[in-house]
CSV table of C-alpha atoms in Angstrom, one decimal:
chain,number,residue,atom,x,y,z
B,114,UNK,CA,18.4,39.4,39.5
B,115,UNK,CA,21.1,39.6,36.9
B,116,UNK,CA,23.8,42.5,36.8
B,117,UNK,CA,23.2,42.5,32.7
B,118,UNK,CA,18.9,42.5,31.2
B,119,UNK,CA,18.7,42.1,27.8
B,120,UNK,CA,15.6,43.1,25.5
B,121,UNK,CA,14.1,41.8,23.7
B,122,UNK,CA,15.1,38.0,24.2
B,123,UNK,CA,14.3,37.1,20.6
B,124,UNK,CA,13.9,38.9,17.9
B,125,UNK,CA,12.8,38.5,14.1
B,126,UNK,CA,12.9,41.1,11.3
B,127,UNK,CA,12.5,41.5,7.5
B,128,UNK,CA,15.6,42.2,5.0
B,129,UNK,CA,16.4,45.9,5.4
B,130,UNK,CA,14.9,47.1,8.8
B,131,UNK,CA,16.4,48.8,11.4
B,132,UNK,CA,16.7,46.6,14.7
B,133,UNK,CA,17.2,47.9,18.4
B,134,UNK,CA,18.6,45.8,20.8
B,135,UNK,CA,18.8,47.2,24.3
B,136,UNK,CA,21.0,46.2,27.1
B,137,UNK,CA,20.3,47.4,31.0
B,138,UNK,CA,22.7,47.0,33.7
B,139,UNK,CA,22.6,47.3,37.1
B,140,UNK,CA,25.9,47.9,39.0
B,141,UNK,CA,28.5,51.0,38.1
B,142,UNK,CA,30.8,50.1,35.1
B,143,UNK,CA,34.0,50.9,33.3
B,144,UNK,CA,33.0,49.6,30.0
B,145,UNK,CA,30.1,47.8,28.4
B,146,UNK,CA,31.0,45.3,25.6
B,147,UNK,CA,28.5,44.2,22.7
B,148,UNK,CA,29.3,40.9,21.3
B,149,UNK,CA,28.1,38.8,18.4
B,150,UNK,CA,28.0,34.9,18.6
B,151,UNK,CA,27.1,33.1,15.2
B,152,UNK,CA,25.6,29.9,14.7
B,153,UNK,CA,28.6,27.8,15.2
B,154,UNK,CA,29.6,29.4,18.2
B,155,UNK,CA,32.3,31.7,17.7
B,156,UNK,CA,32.1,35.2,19.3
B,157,UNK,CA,33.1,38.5,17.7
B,158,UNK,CA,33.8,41.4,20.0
B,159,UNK,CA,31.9,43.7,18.0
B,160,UNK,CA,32.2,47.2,20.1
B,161,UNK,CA,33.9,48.4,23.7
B,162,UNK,CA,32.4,51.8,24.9
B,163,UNK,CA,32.5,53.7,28.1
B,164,UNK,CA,30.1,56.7,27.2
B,165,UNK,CA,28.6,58.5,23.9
B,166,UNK,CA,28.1,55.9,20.4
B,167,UNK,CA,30.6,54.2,17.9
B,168,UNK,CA,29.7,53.0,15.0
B,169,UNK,CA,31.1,50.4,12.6
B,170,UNK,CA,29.9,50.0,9.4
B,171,UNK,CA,25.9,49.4,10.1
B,172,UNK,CA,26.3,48.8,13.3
B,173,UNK,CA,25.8,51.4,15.9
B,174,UNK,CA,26.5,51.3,19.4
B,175,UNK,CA,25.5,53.8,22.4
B,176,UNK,CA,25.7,53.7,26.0
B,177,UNK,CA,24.1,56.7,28.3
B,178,UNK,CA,25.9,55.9,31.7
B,179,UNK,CA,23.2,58.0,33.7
B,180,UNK,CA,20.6,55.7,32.7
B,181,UNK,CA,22.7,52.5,33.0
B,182,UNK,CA,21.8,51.5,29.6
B,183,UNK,CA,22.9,50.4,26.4
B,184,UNK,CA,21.8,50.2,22.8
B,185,UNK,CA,23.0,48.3,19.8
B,186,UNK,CA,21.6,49.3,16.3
B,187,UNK,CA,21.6,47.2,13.2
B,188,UNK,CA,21.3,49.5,10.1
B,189,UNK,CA,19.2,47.9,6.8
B,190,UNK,CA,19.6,44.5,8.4
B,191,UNK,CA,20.6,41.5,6.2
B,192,UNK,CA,20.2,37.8,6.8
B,193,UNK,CA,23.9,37.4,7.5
B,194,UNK,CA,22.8,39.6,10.7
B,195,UNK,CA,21.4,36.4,12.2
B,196,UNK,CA,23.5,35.5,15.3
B,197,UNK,CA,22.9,36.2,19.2
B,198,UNK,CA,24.0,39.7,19.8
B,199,UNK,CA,25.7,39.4,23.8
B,200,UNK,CA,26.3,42.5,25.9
B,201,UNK,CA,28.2,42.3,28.5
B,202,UNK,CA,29.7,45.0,31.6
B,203,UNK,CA,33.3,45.0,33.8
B,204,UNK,CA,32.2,46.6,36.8
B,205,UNK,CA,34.1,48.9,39.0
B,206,UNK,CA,34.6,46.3,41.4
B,207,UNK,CA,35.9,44.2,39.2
B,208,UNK,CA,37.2,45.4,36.3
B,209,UNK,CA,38.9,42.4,35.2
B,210,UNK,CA,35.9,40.1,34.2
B,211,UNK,CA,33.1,40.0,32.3
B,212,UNK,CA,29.3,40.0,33.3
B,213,UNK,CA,27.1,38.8,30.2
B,214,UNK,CA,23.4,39.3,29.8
B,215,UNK,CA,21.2,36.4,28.1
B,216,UNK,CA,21.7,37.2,24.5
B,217,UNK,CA,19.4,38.4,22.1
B,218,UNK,CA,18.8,35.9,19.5
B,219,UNK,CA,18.3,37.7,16.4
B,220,UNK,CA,17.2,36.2,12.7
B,221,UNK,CA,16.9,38.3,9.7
B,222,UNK,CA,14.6,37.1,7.1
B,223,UNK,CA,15.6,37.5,3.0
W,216,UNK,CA,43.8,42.9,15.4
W,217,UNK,CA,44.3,40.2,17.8
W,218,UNK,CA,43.6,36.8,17.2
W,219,UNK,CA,43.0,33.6,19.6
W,220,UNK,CA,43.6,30.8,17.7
W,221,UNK,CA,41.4,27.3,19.8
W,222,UNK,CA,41.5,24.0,19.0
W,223,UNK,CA,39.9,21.6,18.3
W,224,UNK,CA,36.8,23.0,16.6
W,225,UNK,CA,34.9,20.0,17.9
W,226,UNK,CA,35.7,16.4,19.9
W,227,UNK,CA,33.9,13.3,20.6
W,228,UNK,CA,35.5,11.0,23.3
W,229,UNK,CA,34.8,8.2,25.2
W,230,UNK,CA,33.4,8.6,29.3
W,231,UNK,CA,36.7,8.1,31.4
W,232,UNK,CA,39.0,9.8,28.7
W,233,UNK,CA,41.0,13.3,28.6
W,234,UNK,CA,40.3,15.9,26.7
W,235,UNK,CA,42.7,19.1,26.0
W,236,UNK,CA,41.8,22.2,24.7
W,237,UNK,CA,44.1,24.8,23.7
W,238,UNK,CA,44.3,28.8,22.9
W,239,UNK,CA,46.8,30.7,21.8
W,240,UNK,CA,47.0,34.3,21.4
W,241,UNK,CA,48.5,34.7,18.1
W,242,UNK,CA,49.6,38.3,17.9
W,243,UNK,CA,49.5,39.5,21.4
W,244,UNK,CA,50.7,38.7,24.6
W,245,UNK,CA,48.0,37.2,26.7
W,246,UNK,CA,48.8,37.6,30.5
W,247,UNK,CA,45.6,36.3,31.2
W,248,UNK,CA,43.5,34.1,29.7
W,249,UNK,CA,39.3,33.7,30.6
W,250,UNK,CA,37.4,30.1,30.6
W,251,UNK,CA,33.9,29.9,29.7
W,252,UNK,CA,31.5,27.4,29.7
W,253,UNK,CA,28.3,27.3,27.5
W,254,UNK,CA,25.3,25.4,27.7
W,255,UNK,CA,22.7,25.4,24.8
W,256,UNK,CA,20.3,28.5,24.6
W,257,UNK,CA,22.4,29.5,27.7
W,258,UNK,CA,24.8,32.6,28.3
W,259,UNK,CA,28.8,32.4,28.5
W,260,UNK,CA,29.7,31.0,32.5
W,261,UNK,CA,32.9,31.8,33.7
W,262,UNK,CA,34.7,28.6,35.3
W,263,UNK,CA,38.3,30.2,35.6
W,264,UNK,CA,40.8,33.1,35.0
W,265,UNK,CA,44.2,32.0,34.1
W,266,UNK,CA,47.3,34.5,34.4
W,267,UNK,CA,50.3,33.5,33.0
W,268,UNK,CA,53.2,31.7,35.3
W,269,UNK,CA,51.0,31.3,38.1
W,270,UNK,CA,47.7,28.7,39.3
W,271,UNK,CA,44.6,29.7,37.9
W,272,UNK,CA,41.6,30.7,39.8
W,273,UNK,CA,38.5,28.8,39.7
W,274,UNK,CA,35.0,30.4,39.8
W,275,UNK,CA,32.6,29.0,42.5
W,276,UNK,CA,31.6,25.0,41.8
W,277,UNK,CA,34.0,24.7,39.3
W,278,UNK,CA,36.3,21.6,40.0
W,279,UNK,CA,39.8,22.1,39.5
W,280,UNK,CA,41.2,19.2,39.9
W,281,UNK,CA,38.5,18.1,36.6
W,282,UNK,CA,39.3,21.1,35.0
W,283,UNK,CA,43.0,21.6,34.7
W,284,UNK,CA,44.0,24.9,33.6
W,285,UNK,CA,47.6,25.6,32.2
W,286,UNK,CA,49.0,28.5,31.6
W,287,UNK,CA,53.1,28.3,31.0
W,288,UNK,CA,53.7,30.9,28.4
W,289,UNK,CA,52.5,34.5,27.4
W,290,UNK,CA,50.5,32.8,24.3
W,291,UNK,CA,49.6,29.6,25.2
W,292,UNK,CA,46.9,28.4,28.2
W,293,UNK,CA,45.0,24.9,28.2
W,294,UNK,CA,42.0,23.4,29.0
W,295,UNK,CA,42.1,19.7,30.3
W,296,UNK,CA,39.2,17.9,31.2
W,297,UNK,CA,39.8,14.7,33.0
W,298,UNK,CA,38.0,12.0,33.1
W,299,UNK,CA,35.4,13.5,31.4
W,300,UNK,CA,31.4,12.2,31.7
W,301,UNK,CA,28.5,12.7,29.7
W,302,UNK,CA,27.6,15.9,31.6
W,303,UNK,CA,30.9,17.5,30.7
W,304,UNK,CA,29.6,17.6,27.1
W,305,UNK,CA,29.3,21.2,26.6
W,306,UNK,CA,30.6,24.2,24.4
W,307,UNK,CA,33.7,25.6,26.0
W,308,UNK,CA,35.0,29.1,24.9
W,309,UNK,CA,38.5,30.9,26.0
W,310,UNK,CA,39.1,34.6,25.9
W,311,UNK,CA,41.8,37.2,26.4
W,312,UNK,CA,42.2,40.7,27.2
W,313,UNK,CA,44.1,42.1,24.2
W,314,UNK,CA,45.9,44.7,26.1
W,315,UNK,CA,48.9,46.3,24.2
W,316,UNK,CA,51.3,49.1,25.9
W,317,UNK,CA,48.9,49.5,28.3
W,318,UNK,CA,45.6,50.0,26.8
W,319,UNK,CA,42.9,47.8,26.9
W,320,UNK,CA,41.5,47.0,22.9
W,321,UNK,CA,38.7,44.6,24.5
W,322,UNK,CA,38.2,40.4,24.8
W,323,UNK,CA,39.1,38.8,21.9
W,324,UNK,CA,37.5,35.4,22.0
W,325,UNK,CA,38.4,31.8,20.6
W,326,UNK,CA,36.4,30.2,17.9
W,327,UNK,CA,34.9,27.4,20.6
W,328,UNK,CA,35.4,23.8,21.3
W,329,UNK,CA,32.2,21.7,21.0
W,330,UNK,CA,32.8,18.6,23.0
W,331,UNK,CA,30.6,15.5,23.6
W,332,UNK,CA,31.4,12.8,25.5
W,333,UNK,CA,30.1,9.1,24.9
């Protein structure tokens, strides 16, 4: 079983609504990394967190460590949204590399 | 904030050739610079971890004598694949910790090399 689930695997939404990725890990952590990989392949580290929520612009992040789980928010979604949203964990006993889940594939309709 | 500059973008070569890929850290000091591999429709895998000055470590399965990793300077580590063969063909990634003073920002990531081999 992987360290990292991600839900749902794919997902497909209309201009403007609210998406929830969620992110599940397994092992203790010292930080839990979203990430966003566009089309051609690039990645964007999009938010680091340890505990509580960030947020960036409409993107909101929160992580309840109790739970050992993770959320990524996408507020009034827009079709330059599409991309695979990665989240990734560096665990306690080894806090040097990552540990991705499968990606969410994500496609926002006009 | 910090930037990791890889090239090329994309290569085609022929079976037998070399292939070098490089990534440099272009406003930060990367002691240490992460590998990945990426198959389509798959996750990032992890072939090796390269620390500046020193031999790189290799992830389980990973060939390092296909593979070479160099990393000779604080912003600067490369990717060689020798000989490369038609299964080689594959999207690999680089990524450093962007850690300044002593805090860790996060990974900053490449921009990926796309390579296919004929």
């Amino acid at each position: 079983k992987n360290e990292v689930e991600q839900s749902p695997q794919n997902l497909t939404a209309q201009e403007g609504e609210f998406i929830t990725i969620n992110c599940s890990y397994s092992v203790g952590i010292s930080a839990l990394h979203w990430l966003q990989q566009h089309p051609g392949g690039g990645i964007v580290s999009l938010f680091m967190l340890s505990s509580g929520k960030k947020k960036h612009g409409r993107l909101i992040a929160t992580i309840n460590i109790q739970e050992k789980h993770s959320s990524l928010h996408i507020t009034a979604s827009h079709p330059r949204d599409s991309a695979v949203y990665i989240c990734a964990v560096r665990s306690f006993s080894n806090d040097y590399k990552l540990s991705f889940g499968a990606g969410t594939t994500v496609t926002v309709r006009a | 904030g910090a930037v990791v500059s890889q090239h090329p973008s994309w290569v085609i070569c022929k079976s037998g050739t070399s292939v070098k890929i490089e990534c440099r850290s272009l406003d930060f000091q990367a002691t240490t610079m992460f590998w990945y591999r990426q198959f389509p429709k798959q996750s990032l895998m992890l072939m090796a971890t390269s620390n500046e000055g020193s031999k790189a470590t290799y992830e389980q399965g990973v060939e390092k004598d296909k593979f070479l990793i160099n990393h000779a300077s604080l912003t600067l580590s490369t990717l060689t694949v020798t000989s490369a063969h038609p299964e080689d063909s594959s999207f690999y990634i680089c990524s450093a910790r962007d850690r300044r003073d002593g805090v860790l920002y996060g990974y900053t990531f490449g921009s990926g090399t796309r390579l296919t081999v004929v």
